[in-house]
Amino acid sequence: MKNNRTIIFRKINSAILNGEANEVARLIDTGLKMSMSAEEILEEVLIPTTRQVAAQFQGAVFYIPDVLLASRAIKAGLHALKPYKRPAGGKRIVIGTVAGDIHDIGKNMVALFLEFAGYEVIDLGVDVTTLDFIQAVKQHKPNLLAMSALLTTTMGEMSNVIEMLYVHQLRDCVKVIVGGGPVTQEFADSIGADAYADNPHEAIKVVHNLLNRHNG
Ligand code: B12
Protein backbone atom coordinates (compact mmCIF):
# COMPACT_ATOMS: atom_id res chain seq x y z
CA MET A 1 0.00 0.00 0.00
CA LYS A 2 2.85 2.36 0.95
CA ASN A 3 4.43 1.42 -2.36
CA ASN A 4 1.24 2.32 -4.30
CA ARG A 5 1.19 5.66 -2.53
CA THR A 6 4.76 6.41 -3.49
CA ILE A 7 4.07 5.44 -7.10
CA ILE A 8 0.98 7.68 -7.34
CA PHE A 9 2.81 10.59 -5.69
CA ARG A 10 5.70 10.21 -8.09
CA LYS A 11 3.32 10.09 -11.08
CA ILE A 12 1.47 13.21 -9.92
CA ASN A 13 4.80 14.99 -9.48
CA SER A 14 6.00 14.18 -12.98
CA ALA A 15 2.58 14.92 -14.55
CA ILE A 16 2.73 18.42 -12.99
CA LEU A 17 6.28 18.99 -14.17
CA ASN A 18 5.21 17.88 -17.67
CA GLY A 19 2.19 20.19 -17.53
CA GLU A 20 -0.33 17.36 -17.97
CA ALA A 21 -3.36 18.89 -16.26
CA ASN A 22 -5.88 16.13 -17.12
CA GLU A 23 -3.46 13.44 -16.02
CA VAL A 24 -2.90 15.21 -12.68
CA ALA A 25 -6.67 15.33 -12.06
CA ARG A 26 -7.05 11.66 -13.04
CA LEU A 27 -4.19 10.53 -10.78
CA ILE A 28 -5.56 12.50 -7.83
CA ASP A 29 -8.94 10.92 -8.38
CA THR A 30 -7.27 7.50 -8.34
CA GLY A 31 -5.39 8.41 -5.16
CA LEU A 32 -8.58 9.50 -3.42
CA LYS A 33 -10.30 6.26 -4.46
CA MET A 34 -7.34 4.38 -2.95
CA SER A 35 -8.31 6.16 0.31
CA MET A 36 -5.52 8.72 0.34
CA SER A 37 -6.59 11.89 2.08
CA ALA A 38 -6.81 15.27 0.36
CA GLU A 39 -4.44 16.67 3.00
CA GLU A 40 -1.72 14.14 2.32
CA ILE A 41 -1.97 14.69 -1.44
CA LEU A 42 -1.64 18.41 -0.81
CA GLU A 43 1.18 18.13 1.73
CA GLU A 44 3.12 15.29 0.13
CA VAL A 45 2.82 16.22 -3.54
CA LEU A 46 1.17 19.49 -4.54
CA ILE A 47 3.04 21.78 -2.15
CA PRO A 48 6.51 20.21 -2.65
CA THR A 49 5.99 20.15 -6.43
CA THR A 50 4.96 23.83 -6.40
CA ARG A 51 8.27 24.58 -4.66
CA GLN A 52 10.08 22.41 -7.20
CA VAL A 53 8.52 24.34 -10.12
CA ALA A 54 9.66 27.66 -8.64
CA ALA A 55 13.17 26.27 -7.95
CA GLN A 56 13.54 24.77 -11.43
CA PHE A 57 12.44 28.04 -12.90
CA GLN A 58 14.97 30.01 -10.88
CA GLY A 59 17.64 27.47 -11.84
CA ALA A 60 16.76 28.11 -15.50
CA VAL A 61 15.65 24.47 -15.98
CA PHE A 62 12.14 25.74 -16.73
CA TYR A 63 11.06 28.50 -19.10
CA ILE A 64 7.90 30.64 -19.07
CA PRO A 65 5.69 28.15 -21.00
CA ASP A 66 6.80 25.36 -18.64
CA VAL A 67 5.84 27.47 -15.61
CA LEU A 68 2.47 28.34 -17.16
CA LEU A 69 1.73 24.68 -17.98
CA ALA A 70 2.90 23.44 -14.58
CA SER A 71 0.79 26.02 -12.77
CA ARG A 72 -2.23 25.02 -14.88
CA ALA A 73 -1.59 21.39 -13.85
CA ILE A 74 -1.32 22.42 -10.16
CA LYS A 75 -4.59 24.29 -10.57
CA ALA A 76 -6.21 21.13 -12.04
CA GLY A 77 -4.90 19.18 -9.04
CA LEU A 78 -6.33 21.65 -6.54
CA HIS A 79 -9.59 21.64 -8.47
CA ALA A 80 -9.79 17.83 -8.22
CA LEU A 81 -9.28 18.16 -4.45
CA LYS A 82 -11.84 20.96 -4.07
CA PRO A 83 -14.76 18.77 -2.96
CA TYR A 84 -12.53 17.71 -0.06
CA LYS A 85 -11.29 21.14 0.96
CA ARG A 86 -12.04 22.54 4.38
CA PRO A 87 -15.35 24.38 4.49
CA ALA A 88 -14.91 28.17 4.40
CA GLY A 89 -14.43 29.15 8.03
CA GLY A 90 -15.95 32.61 7.76
CA LYS A 91 -12.63 34.42 7.22
CA ARG A 92 -12.41 36.38 4.01
CA ILE A 93 -9.37 37.38 1.97
CA VAL A 94 -9.16 39.88 -0.88
CA ILE A 95 -6.15 39.31 -3.14
CA GLY A 96 -4.77 41.00 -6.23
CA THR A 97 -1.68 41.97 -8.20
CA VAL A 98 -0.92 45.66 -7.85
CA ALA A 99 -1.38 48.40 -10.48
CA GLY A 100 0.92 48.27 -13.50
CA ASP A 101 1.71 44.60 -12.94
CA ILE A 102 0.16 41.72 -14.87
CA HIS A 103 2.10 38.80 -13.34
CA ASP A 104 -0.37 36.40 -11.77
CA ILE A 105 1.02 32.86 -11.71
CA GLY A 106 2.34 33.06 -8.15
CA LYS A 107 -0.65 35.11 -6.96
CA ASN A 108 -3.05 32.51 -8.38
CA MET A 109 -1.21 29.71 -6.60
CA VAL A 110 -1.35 31.57 -3.29
CA ALA A 111 -5.07 32.29 -3.82
CA LEU A 112 -5.86 28.65 -4.59
CA PHE A 113 -3.93 27.31 -1.62
CA LEU A 114 -5.58 29.80 0.75
CA GLU A 115 -8.97 28.84 -0.62
CA PHE A 116 -8.12 25.22 -0.12
CA ALA A 117 -7.09 25.94 3.46
CA GLY A 118 -10.66 27.10 4.15
CA TYR A 119 -10.62 30.83 3.47
CA GLU A 120 -13.10 32.61 1.27
CA VAL A 121 -10.91 34.24 -1.36
CA ILE A 122 -11.97 37.13 -3.56
CA ASP A 123 -9.47 37.53 -6.38
CA LEU A 124 -9.42 40.99 -7.95
CA GLY A 125 -7.05 39.82 -10.70
CA VAL A 126 -4.10 41.82 -12.01
CA ASP A 127 -3.25 45.50 -12.47
CA VAL A 128 -5.48 46.39 -9.52
CA THR A 129 -5.41 50.12 -8.76
CA THR A 130 -5.15 51.50 -5.23
CA LEU A 131 -8.72 52.75 -5.54
CA ASP A 132 -9.96 49.29 -6.58
CA PHE A 133 -8.25 47.72 -3.55
CA ILE A 134 -9.81 50.32 -1.25
CA GLN A 135 -13.26 49.83 -2.79
CA ALA A 136 -12.95 46.05 -2.46
CA VAL A 137 -12.03 46.38 1.24
CA LYS A 138 -15.07 48.61 1.78
CA GLN A 139 -17.37 46.30 -0.16
CA HIS A 140 -16.20 42.85 0.96
CA LYS A 141 -14.94 43.72 4.46
CA PRO A 142 -12.17 41.09 4.32
CA ASN A 143 -10.13 40.02 7.34
CA LEU A 144 -7.03 40.13 5.16
CA LEU A 145 -5.80 42.02 2.12
CA ALA A 146 -3.14 40.14 0.12
CA MET A 147 -1.08 41.92 -2.53
CA SER A 148 1.34 40.53 -5.08
CA ALA A 149 4.01 42.38 -7.11
CA LEU A 150 6.65 40.95 -9.44
CA LEU A 151 8.22 44.17 -10.65
CA THR A 152 10.53 46.41 -8.66
CA THR A 153 8.74 49.31 -10.36
CA THR A 154 5.32 48.25 -9.03
CA MET A 155 6.09 47.03 -5.51
CA GLY A 156 5.78 50.64 -4.28
CA GLU A 157 2.06 50.38 -5.08
CA MET A 158 1.71 48.19 -2.01
CA SER A 159 2.87 51.09 0.13
CA ASN A 160 0.33 53.40 -1.57
CA VAL A 161 -2.49 50.97 -0.81
CA ILE A 162 -1.51 50.75 2.87
CA GLU A 163 -1.32 54.54 3.04
CA MET A 164 -4.81 54.83 1.53
CA LEU A 165 -6.16 52.28 4.01
CA TYR A 166 -5.12 54.76 6.72
CA VAL A 167 -6.63 57.70 4.82
CA HIS A 168 -9.96 55.84 4.52
CA GLN A 169 -9.72 54.75 8.18
CA LEU A 170 -9.73 51.11 7.15
CA ARG A 171 -6.28 50.09 8.38
CA ASP A 172 -7.56 48.81 11.72
CA CYS A 173 -10.22 46.71 9.99
CA VAL A 174 -7.94 44.61 7.80
CA LYS A 175 -4.60 42.83 8.06
CA VAL A 176 -2.21 43.11 5.13
CA ILE A 177 0.11 40.45 3.68
CA VAL A 178 2.44 41.07 0.75
CA GLY A 179 4.47 38.81 -1.52
CA GLY A 180 5.98 38.30 -4.96
CA GLY A 181 9.44 37.98 -6.52
CA PRO A 182 11.17 41.21 -5.37
CA VAL A 183 9.24 41.51 -2.09
CA THR A 184 11.12 40.67 1.12
CA GLN A 185 10.36 40.63 4.82
CA GLU A 186 12.39 43.84 5.16
CA PHE A 187 10.32 45.53 2.47
CA ALA A 188 7.08 44.31 4.08
CA ASP A 189 8.23 45.76 7.43
CA SER A 190 9.29 49.04 5.84
CA ILE A 191 5.84 49.68 4.34
CA GLY A 192 3.99 48.64 7.48
CA ALA A 193 2.49 45.38 6.18
CA ASP A 194 1.48 42.86 8.84
CA ALA A 195 3.05 39.88 7.13
CA TYR A 196 5.09 38.48 4.28
CA ALA A 197 5.45 35.00 2.82
CA ASP A 198 7.44 33.74 -0.13
CA ASN A 199 5.40 30.68 -1.04
CA PRO A 200 1.82 29.36 -0.71
CA HIS A 201 2.63 26.88 2.04
CA GLU A 202 4.27 29.57 4.19
CA ALA A 203 1.39 31.92 3.33
CA ILE A 204 -1.16 29.50 4.78
CA LYS A 205 0.82 29.25 8.04
CA VAL A 206 1.42 32.98 8.33
CA VAL A 207 -2.20 33.89 7.49
CA HIS A 208 -3.51 31.35 9.95
CA ASN A 209 -1.33 32.78 12.74
CA LEU A 210 -2.16 36.34 11.84
CA LEU A 211 -5.94 35.94 11.66
CA ASN A 212 -6.24 33.75 14.71
CA ARG A 213 -3.78 35.66 16.88
CA HIS A 214 -5.57 38.94 16.18
CA ASN A 215 -9.08 37.47 16.10
CA GLY A 216 -9.34 38.52 12.42
C1 B12 B 1 6.17 34.60 -16.31
C2 B12 B 1 6.77 36.00 -16.37
C3 B12 B 1 6.13 36.94 -17.17
C4 B12 B 1 4.82 36.66 -17.89
C5 B12 B 1 3.66 36.80 -16.87
C6 B12 B 1 2.58 35.77 -17.13
C7 B12 B 1 1.61 35.73 -15.97
N1 B12 B 1 0.36 35.43 -16.31
O1 B12 B 1 1.95 35.92 -14.82
C8 B12 B 1 4.83 37.80 -18.97
C9 B12 B 1 5.52 37.26 -20.20
C10 B12 B 1 3.47 38.36 -19.35
C11 B12 B 1 5.74 38.82 -18.30
C12 B12 B 1 5.73 40.18 -18.63
C13 B12 B 1 6.68 41.07 -18.13
N2 B12 B 1 7.71 40.83 -17.32
CO1 B12 B 1 7.93 39.13 -16.40
N3 B12 B 1 8.48 37.54 -15.68
C14 B12 B 1 7.95 36.34 -15.66
C15 B12 B 1 8.87 35.40 -14.92
C16 B12 B 1 9.66 34.70 -16.04
C17 B12 B 1 8.26 34.36 -14.00
C18 B12 B 1 7.33 34.88 -12.92
C19 B12 B 1 6.61 33.70 -12.32
O2 B12 B 1 5.48 33.41 -12.67
N4 B12 B 1 7.32 32.91 -11.47
C20 B12 B 1 6.79 31.66 -10.89
C21 B12 B 1 5.90 31.97 -9.66
C22 B12 B 1 5.42 30.63 -9.05
O3 B12 B 1 6.72 32.63 -8.72
P1 B12 B 1 6.34 34.06 -8.11
O4 B12 B 1 5.53 34.83 -9.08
O5 B12 B 1 7.56 34.68 -7.54
O6 B12 B 1 5.35 33.73 -6.91
C23 B12 B 1 5.76 33.01 -5.78
C24 B12 B 1 6.17 33.88 -4.61
O7 B12 B 1 6.74 35.11 -5.00
C25 B12 B 1 4.93 34.01 -3.77
N5 B12 B 1 3.97 35.08 -4.04
C26 B12 B 1 3.64 35.67 -5.20
N6 B12 B 1 2.68 36.57 -5.00
C27 B12 B 1 2.36 36.55 -3.71
C28 B12 B 1 1.42 37.27 -2.97
C29 B12 B 1 1.31 37.06 -1.60
C30 B12 B 1 0.30 37.82 -0.81
C31 B12 B 1 2.16 36.11 -0.98
C32 B12 B 1 2.04 35.89 0.48
C33 B12 B 1 3.09 35.39 -1.70
C34 B12 B 1 3.19 35.60 -3.07
O8 B12 B 1 4.30 32.76 -3.95
C35 B12 B 1 4.49 32.32 -5.29
C36 B12 B 1 4.58 30.81 -5.35
O9 B12 B 1 5.71 30.31 -4.67
C37 B12 B 1 9.78 36.39 -14.09
C38 B12 B 1 11.19 35.90 -13.77
C39 B12 B 1 11.32 35.42 -12.34
N7 B12 B 1 12.49 34.92 -12.04
O10 B12 B 1 10.45 35.52 -11.52
C40 B12 B 1 9.79 37.60 -15.02
C41 B12 B 1 9.96 38.99 -14.41
C42 B12 B 1 9.16 39.13 -13.12
N8 B12 B 1 9.41 39.86 -15.44
C43 B12 B 1 10.08 40.93 -15.60
C44 B12 B 1 9.75 41.95 -16.53
C45 B12 B 1 10.72 43.12 -16.65
C46 B12 B 1 8.58 41.89 -17.30
C47 B12 B 1 8.10 42.91 -18.32
C48 B12 B 1 8.26 44.38 -17.91
C49 B12 B 1 8.84 42.61 -19.63
C50 B12 B 1 8.59 43.60 -20.75
N9 B12 B 1 9.62 44.34 -21.05
O11 B12 B 1 7.49 43.69 -21.25
C51 B12 B 1 6.63 42.53 -18.48
C52 B12 B 1 5.79 43.27 -17.44
C53 B12 B 1 4.39 43.42 -17.81
C54 B12 B 1 3.64 44.02 -16.66
N10 B12 B 1 3.21 45.26 -16.80
O12 B12 B 1 3.49 43.39 -15.62
C55 B12 B 1 11.28 41.02 -14.67
C56 B12 B 1 11.09 41.98 -13.50
C57 B12 B 1 12.37 42.70 -13.22
C58 B12 B 1 12.22 43.68 -12.12
N11 B12 B 1 13.26 43.79 -11.36
O13 B12 B 1 11.24 44.31 -11.93
C59 B12 B 1 11.46 39.52 -14.27
C60 B12 B 1 12.08 39.30 -12.87
C61 B12 B 1 12.36 38.87 -15.37
C62 B12 B 1 13.77 39.42 -15.36
N12 B12 B 1 14.70 38.71 -14.77
O14 B12 B 1 14.04 40.46 -15.90
N13 B12 B 1 6.54 38.24 -17.39
CSV table of C-alpha atoms and ligand atoms in Angstrom, one decimal:
chain,number,residue,atom,x,y,z
A,1,MET,CA,0.0,0.0,0.0
A,2,LYS,CA,2.9,2.4,0.9
A,3,ASN,CA,4.4,1.4,-2.4
A,4,ASN,CA,1.2,2.3,-4.3
A,5,ARG,CA,1.2,5.7,-2.5
A,6,THR,CA,4.8,6.4,-3.5
A,7,ILE,CA,4.1,5.4,-7.1
A,8,ILE,CA,1.0,7.7,-7.3
A,9,PHE,CA,2.8,10.6,-5.7
A,10,ARG,CA,5.7,10.2,-8.1
A,11,LYS,CA,3.3,10.1,-11.1
A,12,ILE,CA,1.5,13.2,-9.9
A,13,ASN,CA,4.8,15.0,-9.5
A,14,SER,CA,6.0,14.2,-13.0
A,15,ALA,CA,2.6,14.9,-14.6
A,16,ILE,CA,2.7,18.4,-13.0
A,17,LEU,CA,6.3,19.0,-14.2
A,18,ASN,CA,5.2,17.9,-17.7
A,19,GLY,CA,2.2,20.2,-17.5
A,20,GLU,CA,-0.3,17.4,-18.0
A,21,ALA,CA,-3.4,18.9,-16.3
A,22,ASN,CA,-5.9,16.1,-17.1
A,23,GLU,CA,-3.5,13.4,-16.0
A,24,VAL,CA,-2.9,15.2,-12.7
A,25,ALA,CA,-6.7,15.3,-12.1
A,26,ARG,CA,-7.0,11.7,-13.0
A,27,LEU,CA,-4.2,10.5,-10.8
A,28,ILE,CA,-5.6,12.5,-7.8
A,29,ASP,CA,-8.9,10.9,-8.4
A,30,THR,CA,-7.3,7.5,-8.3
A,31,GLY,CA,-5.4,8.4,-5.2
A,32,LEU,CA,-8.6,9.5,-3.4
A,33,LYS,CA,-10.3,6.3,-4.5
A,34,MET,CA,-7.3,4.4,-2.9
A,35,SER,CA,-8.3,6.2,0.3
A,36,MET,CA,-5.5,8.7,0.3
A,37,SER,CA,-6.6,11.9,2.1
A,38,ALA,CA,-6.8,15.3,0.4
A,39,GLU,CA,-4.4,16.7,3.0
A,40,GLU,CA,-1.7,14.1,2.3
A,41,ILE,CA,-2.0,14.7,-1.4
A,42,LEU,CA,-1.6,18.4,-0.8
A,43,GLU,CA,1.2,18.1,1.7
A,44,GLU,CA,3.1,15.3,0.1
A,45,VAL,CA,2.8,16.2,-3.5
A,46,LEU,CA,1.2,19.5,-4.5
A,47,ILE,CA,3.0,21.8,-2.2
A,48,PRO,CA,6.5,20.2,-2.7
A,49,THR,CA,6.0,20.1,-6.4
A,50,THR,CA,5.0,23.8,-6.4
A,51,ARG,CA,8.3,24.6,-4.7
A,52,GLN,CA,10.1,22.4,-7.2
A,53,VAL,CA,8.5,24.3,-10.1
A,54,ALA,CA,9.7,27.7,-8.6
A,55,ALA,CA,13.2,26.3,-8.0
A,56,GLN,CA,13.5,24.8,-11.4
A,57,PHE,CA,12.4,28.0,-12.9
A,58,GLN,CA,15.0,30.0,-10.9
A,59,GLY,CA,17.6,27.5,-11.8
A,60,ALA,CA,16.8,28.1,-15.5
A,61,VAL,CA,15.6,24.5,-16.0
A,62,PHE,CA,12.1,25.7,-16.7
A,63,TYR,CA,11.1,28.5,-19.1
A,64,ILE,CA,7.9,30.6,-19.1
A,65,PRO,CA,5.7,28.1,-21.0
A,66,ASP,CA,6.8,25.4,-18.6
A,67,VAL,CA,5.8,27.5,-15.6
A,68,LEU,CA,2.5,28.3,-17.2
A,69,LEU,CA,1.7,24.7,-18.0
A,70,ALA,CA,2.9,23.4,-14.6
A,71,SER,CA,0.8,26.0,-12.8
A,72,ARG,CA,-2.2,25.0,-14.9
A,73,ALA,CA,-1.6,21.4,-13.8
A,74,ILE,CA,-1.3,22.4,-10.2
A,75,LYS,CA,-4.6,24.3,-10.6
A,76,ALA,CA,-6.2,21.1,-12.0
A,77,GLY,CA,-4.9,19.2,-9.0
A,78,LEU,CA,-6.3,21.6,-6.5
A,79,HIS,CA,-9.6,21.6,-8.5
A,80,ALA,CA,-9.8,17.8,-8.2
A,81,LEU,CA,-9.3,18.2,-4.5
A,82,LYS,CA,-11.8,21.0,-4.1
A,83,PRO,CA,-14.8,18.8,-3.0
A,84,TYR,CA,-12.5,17.7,-0.1
A,85,LYS,CA,-11.3,21.1,1.0
A,86,ARG,CA,-12.0,22.5,4.4
A,87,PRO,CA,-15.3,24.4,4.5
A,88,ALA,CA,-14.9,28.2,4.4
A,89,GLY,CA,-14.4,29.2,8.0
A,90,GLY,CA,-15.9,32.6,7.8
A,91,LYS,CA,-12.6,34.4,7.2
A,92,ARG,CA,-12.4,36.4,4.0
A,93,ILE,CA,-9.4,37.4,2.0
A,94,VAL,CA,-9.2,39.9,-0.9
A,95,ILE,CA,-6.2,39.3,-3.1
A,96,GLY,CA,-4.8,41.0,-6.2
A,97,THR,CA,-1.7,42.0,-8.2
A,98,VAL,CA,-0.9,45.7,-7.8
A,99,ALA,CA,-1.4,48.4,-10.5
A,100,GLY,CA,0.9,48.3,-13.5
A,101,ASP,CA,1.7,44.6,-12.9
A,102,ILE,CA,0.2,41.7,-14.9
A,103,HIS,CA,2.1,38.8,-13.3
A,104,ASP,CA,-0.4,36.4,-11.8
A,105,ILE,CA,1.0,32.9,-11.7
A,106,GLY,CA,2.3,33.1,-8.1
A,107,LYS,CA,-0.6,35.1,-7.0
A,108,ASN,CA,-3.0,32.5,-8.4
A,109,MET,CA,-1.2,29.7,-6.6
A,110,VAL,CA,-1.3,31.6,-3.3
A,111,ALA,CA,-5.1,32.3,-3.8
A,112,LEU,CA,-5.9,28.7,-4.6
A,113,PHE,CA,-3.9,27.3,-1.6
A,114,LEU,CA,-5.6,29.8,0.8
A,115,GLU,CA,-9.0,28.8,-0.6
A,116,PHE,CA,-8.1,25.2,-0.1
A,117,ALA,CA,-7.1,25.9,3.5
A,118,GLY,CA,-10.7,27.1,4.2
A,119,TYR,CA,-10.6,30.8,3.5
A,120,GLU,CA,-13.1,32.6,1.3
A,121,VAL,CA,-10.9,34.2,-1.4
A,122,ILE,CA,-12.0,37.1,-3.6
A,123,ASP,CA,-9.5,37.5,-6.4
A,124,LEU,CA,-9.4,41.0,-8.0
A,125,GLY,CA,-7.0,39.8,-10.7
A,126,VAL,CA,-4.1,41.8,-12.0
A,127,ASP,CA,-3.2,45.5,-12.5
A,128,VAL,CA,-5.5,46.4,-9.5
A,129,THR,CA,-5.4,50.1,-8.8
A,130,THR,CA,-5.2,51.5,-5.2
A,131,LEU,CA,-8.7,52.8,-5.5
A,132,ASP,CA,-10.0,49.3,-6.6
A,133,PHE,CA,-8.2,47.7,-3.6
A,134,ILE,CA,-9.8,50.3,-1.2
A,135,GLN,CA,-13.3,49.8,-2.8
A,136,ALA,CA,-12.9,46.1,-2.5
A,137,VAL,CA,-12.0,46.4,1.2
A,138,LYS,CA,-15.1,48.6,1.8
A,139,GLN,CA,-17.4,46.3,-0.2
A,140,HIS,CA,-16.2,42.8,1.0
A,141,LYS,CA,-14.9,43.7,4.5
A,142,PRO,CA,-12.2,41.1,4.3
A,143,ASN,CA,-10.1,40.0,7.3
A,144,LEU,CA,-7.0,40.1,5.2
A,145,LEU,CA,-5.8,42.0,2.1
A,146,ALA,CA,-3.1,40.1,0.1
A,147,MET,CA,-1.1,41.9,-2.5
A,148,SER,CA,1.3,40.5,-5.1
A,149,ALA,CA,4.0,42.4,-7.1
A,150,LEU,CA,6.6,41.0,-9.4
A,151,LEU,CA,8.2,44.2,-10.7
A,152,THR,CA,10.5,46.4,-8.7
A,153,THR,CA,8.7,49.3,-10.4
A,154,THR,CA,5.3,48.2,-9.0
A,155,MET,CA,6.1,47.0,-5.5
A,156,GLY,CA,5.8,50.6,-4.3
A,157,GLU,CA,2.1,50.4,-5.1
A,158,MET,CA,1.7,48.2,-2.0
A,159,SER,CA,2.9,51.1,0.1
A,160,ASN,CA,0.3,53.4,-1.6
A,161,VAL,CA,-2.5,51.0,-0.8
A,162,ILE,CA,-1.5,50.8,2.9
A,163,GLU,CA,-1.3,54.5,3.0
A,164,MET,CA,-4.8,54.8,1.5
A,165,LEU,CA,-6.2,52.3,4.0
A,166,TYR,CA,-5.1,54.8,6.7
A,167,VAL,CA,-6.6,57.7,4.8
A,168,HIS,CA,-10.0,55.8,4.5
A,169,GLN,CA,-9.7,54.8,8.2
A,170,LEU,CA,-9.7,51.1,7.2
A,171,ARG,CA,-6.3,50.1,8.4
A,172,ASP,CA,-7.6,48.8,11.7
A,173,CYS,CA,-10.2,46.7,10.0
A,174,VAL,CA,-7.9,44.6,7.8
A,175,LYS,CA,-4.6,42.8,8.1
A,176,VAL,CA,-2.2,43.1,5.1
A,177,ILE,CA,0.1,40.4,3.7
A,178,VAL,CA,2.4,41.1,0.8
A,179,GLY,CA,4.5,38.8,-1.5
A,180,GLY,CA,6.0,38.3,-5.0
A,181,GLY,CA,9.4,38.0,-6.5
A,182,PRO,CA,11.2,41.2,-5.4
A,183,VAL,CA,9.2,41.5,-2.1
A,184,THR,CA,11.1,40.7,1.1
A,185,GLN,CA,10.4,40.6,4.8
A,186,GLU,CA,12.4,43.8,5.2
A,187,PHE,CA,10.3,45.5,2.5
A,188,ALA,CA,7.1,44.3,4.1
A,189,ASP,CA,8.2,45.8,7.4
A,190,SER,CA,9.3,49.0,5.8
A,191,ILE,CA,5.8,49.7,4.3
A,192,GLY,CA,4.0,48.6,7.5
A,193,ALA,CA,2.5,45.4,6.2
A,194,ASP,CA,1.5,42.9,8.8
A,195,ALA,CA,3.0,39.9,7.1
A,196,TYR,CA,5.1,38.5,4.3
A,197,ALA,CA,5.4,35.0,2.8
A,198,ASP,CA,7.4,33.7,-0.1
A,199,ASN,CA,5.4,30.7,-1.0
A,200,PRO,CA,1.8,29.4,-0.7
A,201,HIS,CA,2.6,26.9,2.0
A,202,GLU,CA,4.3,29.6,4.2
A,203,ALA,CA,1.4,31.9,3.3
A,204,ILE,CA,-1.2,29.5,4.8
A,205,LYS,CA,0.8,29.2,8.0
A,206,VAL,CA,1.4,33.0,8.3
A,207,VAL,CA,-2.2,33.9,7.5
A,208,HIS,CA,-3.5,31.3,9.9
A,209,ASN,CA,-1.3,32.8,12.7
A,210,LEU,CA,-2.2,36.3,11.8
A,211,LEU,CA,-5.9,35.9,11.7
A,212,ASN,CA,-6.2,33.7,14.7
A,213,ARG,CA,-3.8,35.7,16.9
A,214,HIS,CA,-5.6,38.9,16.2
A,215,ASN,CA,-9.1,37.5,16.1
A,216,GLY,CA,-9.3,38.5,12.4
B,1,B12,C1,6.2,34.6,-16.3
B,1,B12,C2,6.8,36.0,-16.4
B,1,B12,C3,6.1,36.9,-17.2
B,1,B12,C4,4.8,36.7,-17.9
B,1,B12,C5,3.7,36.8,-16.9
B,1,B12,C6,2.6,35.8,-17.1
B,1,B12,C7,1.6,35.7,-16.0
B,1,B12,N1,0.4,35.4,-16.3
B,1,B12,O1,1.9,35.9,-14.8
B,1,B12,C8,4.8,37.8,-19.0
B,1,B12,C9,5.5,37.3,-20.2
B,1,B12,C10,3.5,38.4,-19.3
B,1,B12,C11,5.7,38.8,-18.3
B,1,B12,C12,5.7,40.2,-18.6
B,1,B12,C13,6.7,41.1,-18.1
B,1,B12,N2,7.7,40.8,-17.3
B,1,B12,CO1,7.9,39.1,-16.4
B,1,B12,N3,8.5,37.5,-15.7
B,1,B12,C14,7.9,36.3,-15.7
B,1,B12,C15,8.9,35.4,-14.9
B,1,B12,C16,9.7,34.7,-16.0
B,1,B12,C17,8.3,34.4,-14.0
B,1,B12,C18,7.3,34.9,-12.9
B,1,B12,C19,6.6,33.7,-12.3
B,1,B12,O2,5.5,33.4,-12.7
B,1,B12,N4,7.3,32.9,-11.5
B,1,B12,C20,6.8,31.7,-10.9
B,1,B12,C21,5.9,32.0,-9.7
B,1,B12,C22,5.4,30.6,-9.1
B,1,B12,O3,6.7,32.6,-8.7
B,1,B12,P1,6.3,34.1,-8.1
B,1,B12,O4,5.5,34.8,-9.1
B,1,B12,O5,7.6,34.7,-7.5
B,1,B12,O6,5.3,33.7,-6.9
B,1,B12,C23,5.8,33.0,-5.8
B,1,B12,C24,6.2,33.9,-4.6
B,1,B12,O7,6.7,35.1,-5.0
B,1,B12,C25,4.9,34.0,-3.8
B,1,B12,N5,4.0,35.1,-4.0
B,1,B12,C26,3.6,35.7,-5.2
B,1,B12,N6,2.7,36.6,-5.0
B,1,B12,C27,2.4,36.5,-3.7
B,1,B12,C28,1.4,37.3,-3.0
B,1,B12,C29,1.3,37.1,-1.6
B,1,B12,C30,0.3,37.8,-0.8
B,1,B12,C31,2.2,36.1,-1.0
B,1,B12,C32,2.0,35.9,0.5
B,1,B12,C33,3.1,35.4,-1.7
B,1,B12,C34,3.2,35.6,-3.1
B,1,B12,O8,4.3,32.8,-3.9
B,1,B12,C35,4.5,32.3,-5.3
B,1,B12,C36,4.6,30.8,-5.3
B,1,B12,O9,5.7,30.3,-4.7
B,1,B12,C37,9.8,36.4,-14.1
B,1,B12,C38,11.2,35.9,-13.8
B,1,B12,C39,11.3,35.4,-12.3
B,1,B12,N7,12.5,34.9,-12.0
B,1,B12,O10,10.4,35.5,-11.5
B,1,B12,C40,9.8,37.6,-15.0
B,1,B12,C41,10.0,39.0,-14.4
B,1,B12,C42,9.2,39.1,-13.1
B,1,B12,N8,9.4,39.9,-15.4
B,1,B12,C43,10.1,40.9,-15.6
B,1,B12,C44,9.7,42.0,-16.5
B,1,B12,C45,10.7,43.1,-16.7
B,1,B12,C46,8.6,41.9,-17.3
B,1,B12,C47,8.1,42.9,-18.3
B,1,B12,C48,8.3,44.4,-17.9
B,1,B12,C49,8.8,42.6,-19.6
B,1,B12,C50,8.6,43.6,-20.7
B,1,B12,N9,9.6,44.3,-21.0
B,1,B12,O11,7.5,43.7,-21.3
B,1,B12,C51,6.6,42.5,-18.5
B,1,B12,C52,5.8,43.3,-17.4
B,1,B12,C53,4.4,43.4,-17.8
B,1,B12,C54,3.6,44.0,-16.7
B,1,B12,N10,3.2,45.3,-16.8
B,1,B12,O12,3.5,43.4,-15.6
B,1,B12,C55,11.3,41.0,-14.7
B,1,B12,C56,11.1,42.0,-13.5
B,1,B12,C57,12.4,42.7,-13.2
B,1,B12,C58,12.2,43.7,-12.1
B,1,B12,N11,13.3,43.8,-11.4
B,1,B12,O13,11.2,44.3,-11.9
B,1,B12,C59,11.5,39.5,-14.3
B,1,B12,C60,12.1,39.3,-12.9
B,1,B12,C61,12.4,38.9,-15.4
B,1,B12,C62,13.8,39.4,-15.4
B,1,B12,N12,14.7,38.7,-14.8
B,1,B12,O14,14.0,40.5,-15.9
B,1,B12,N13,6.5,38.2,-17.4
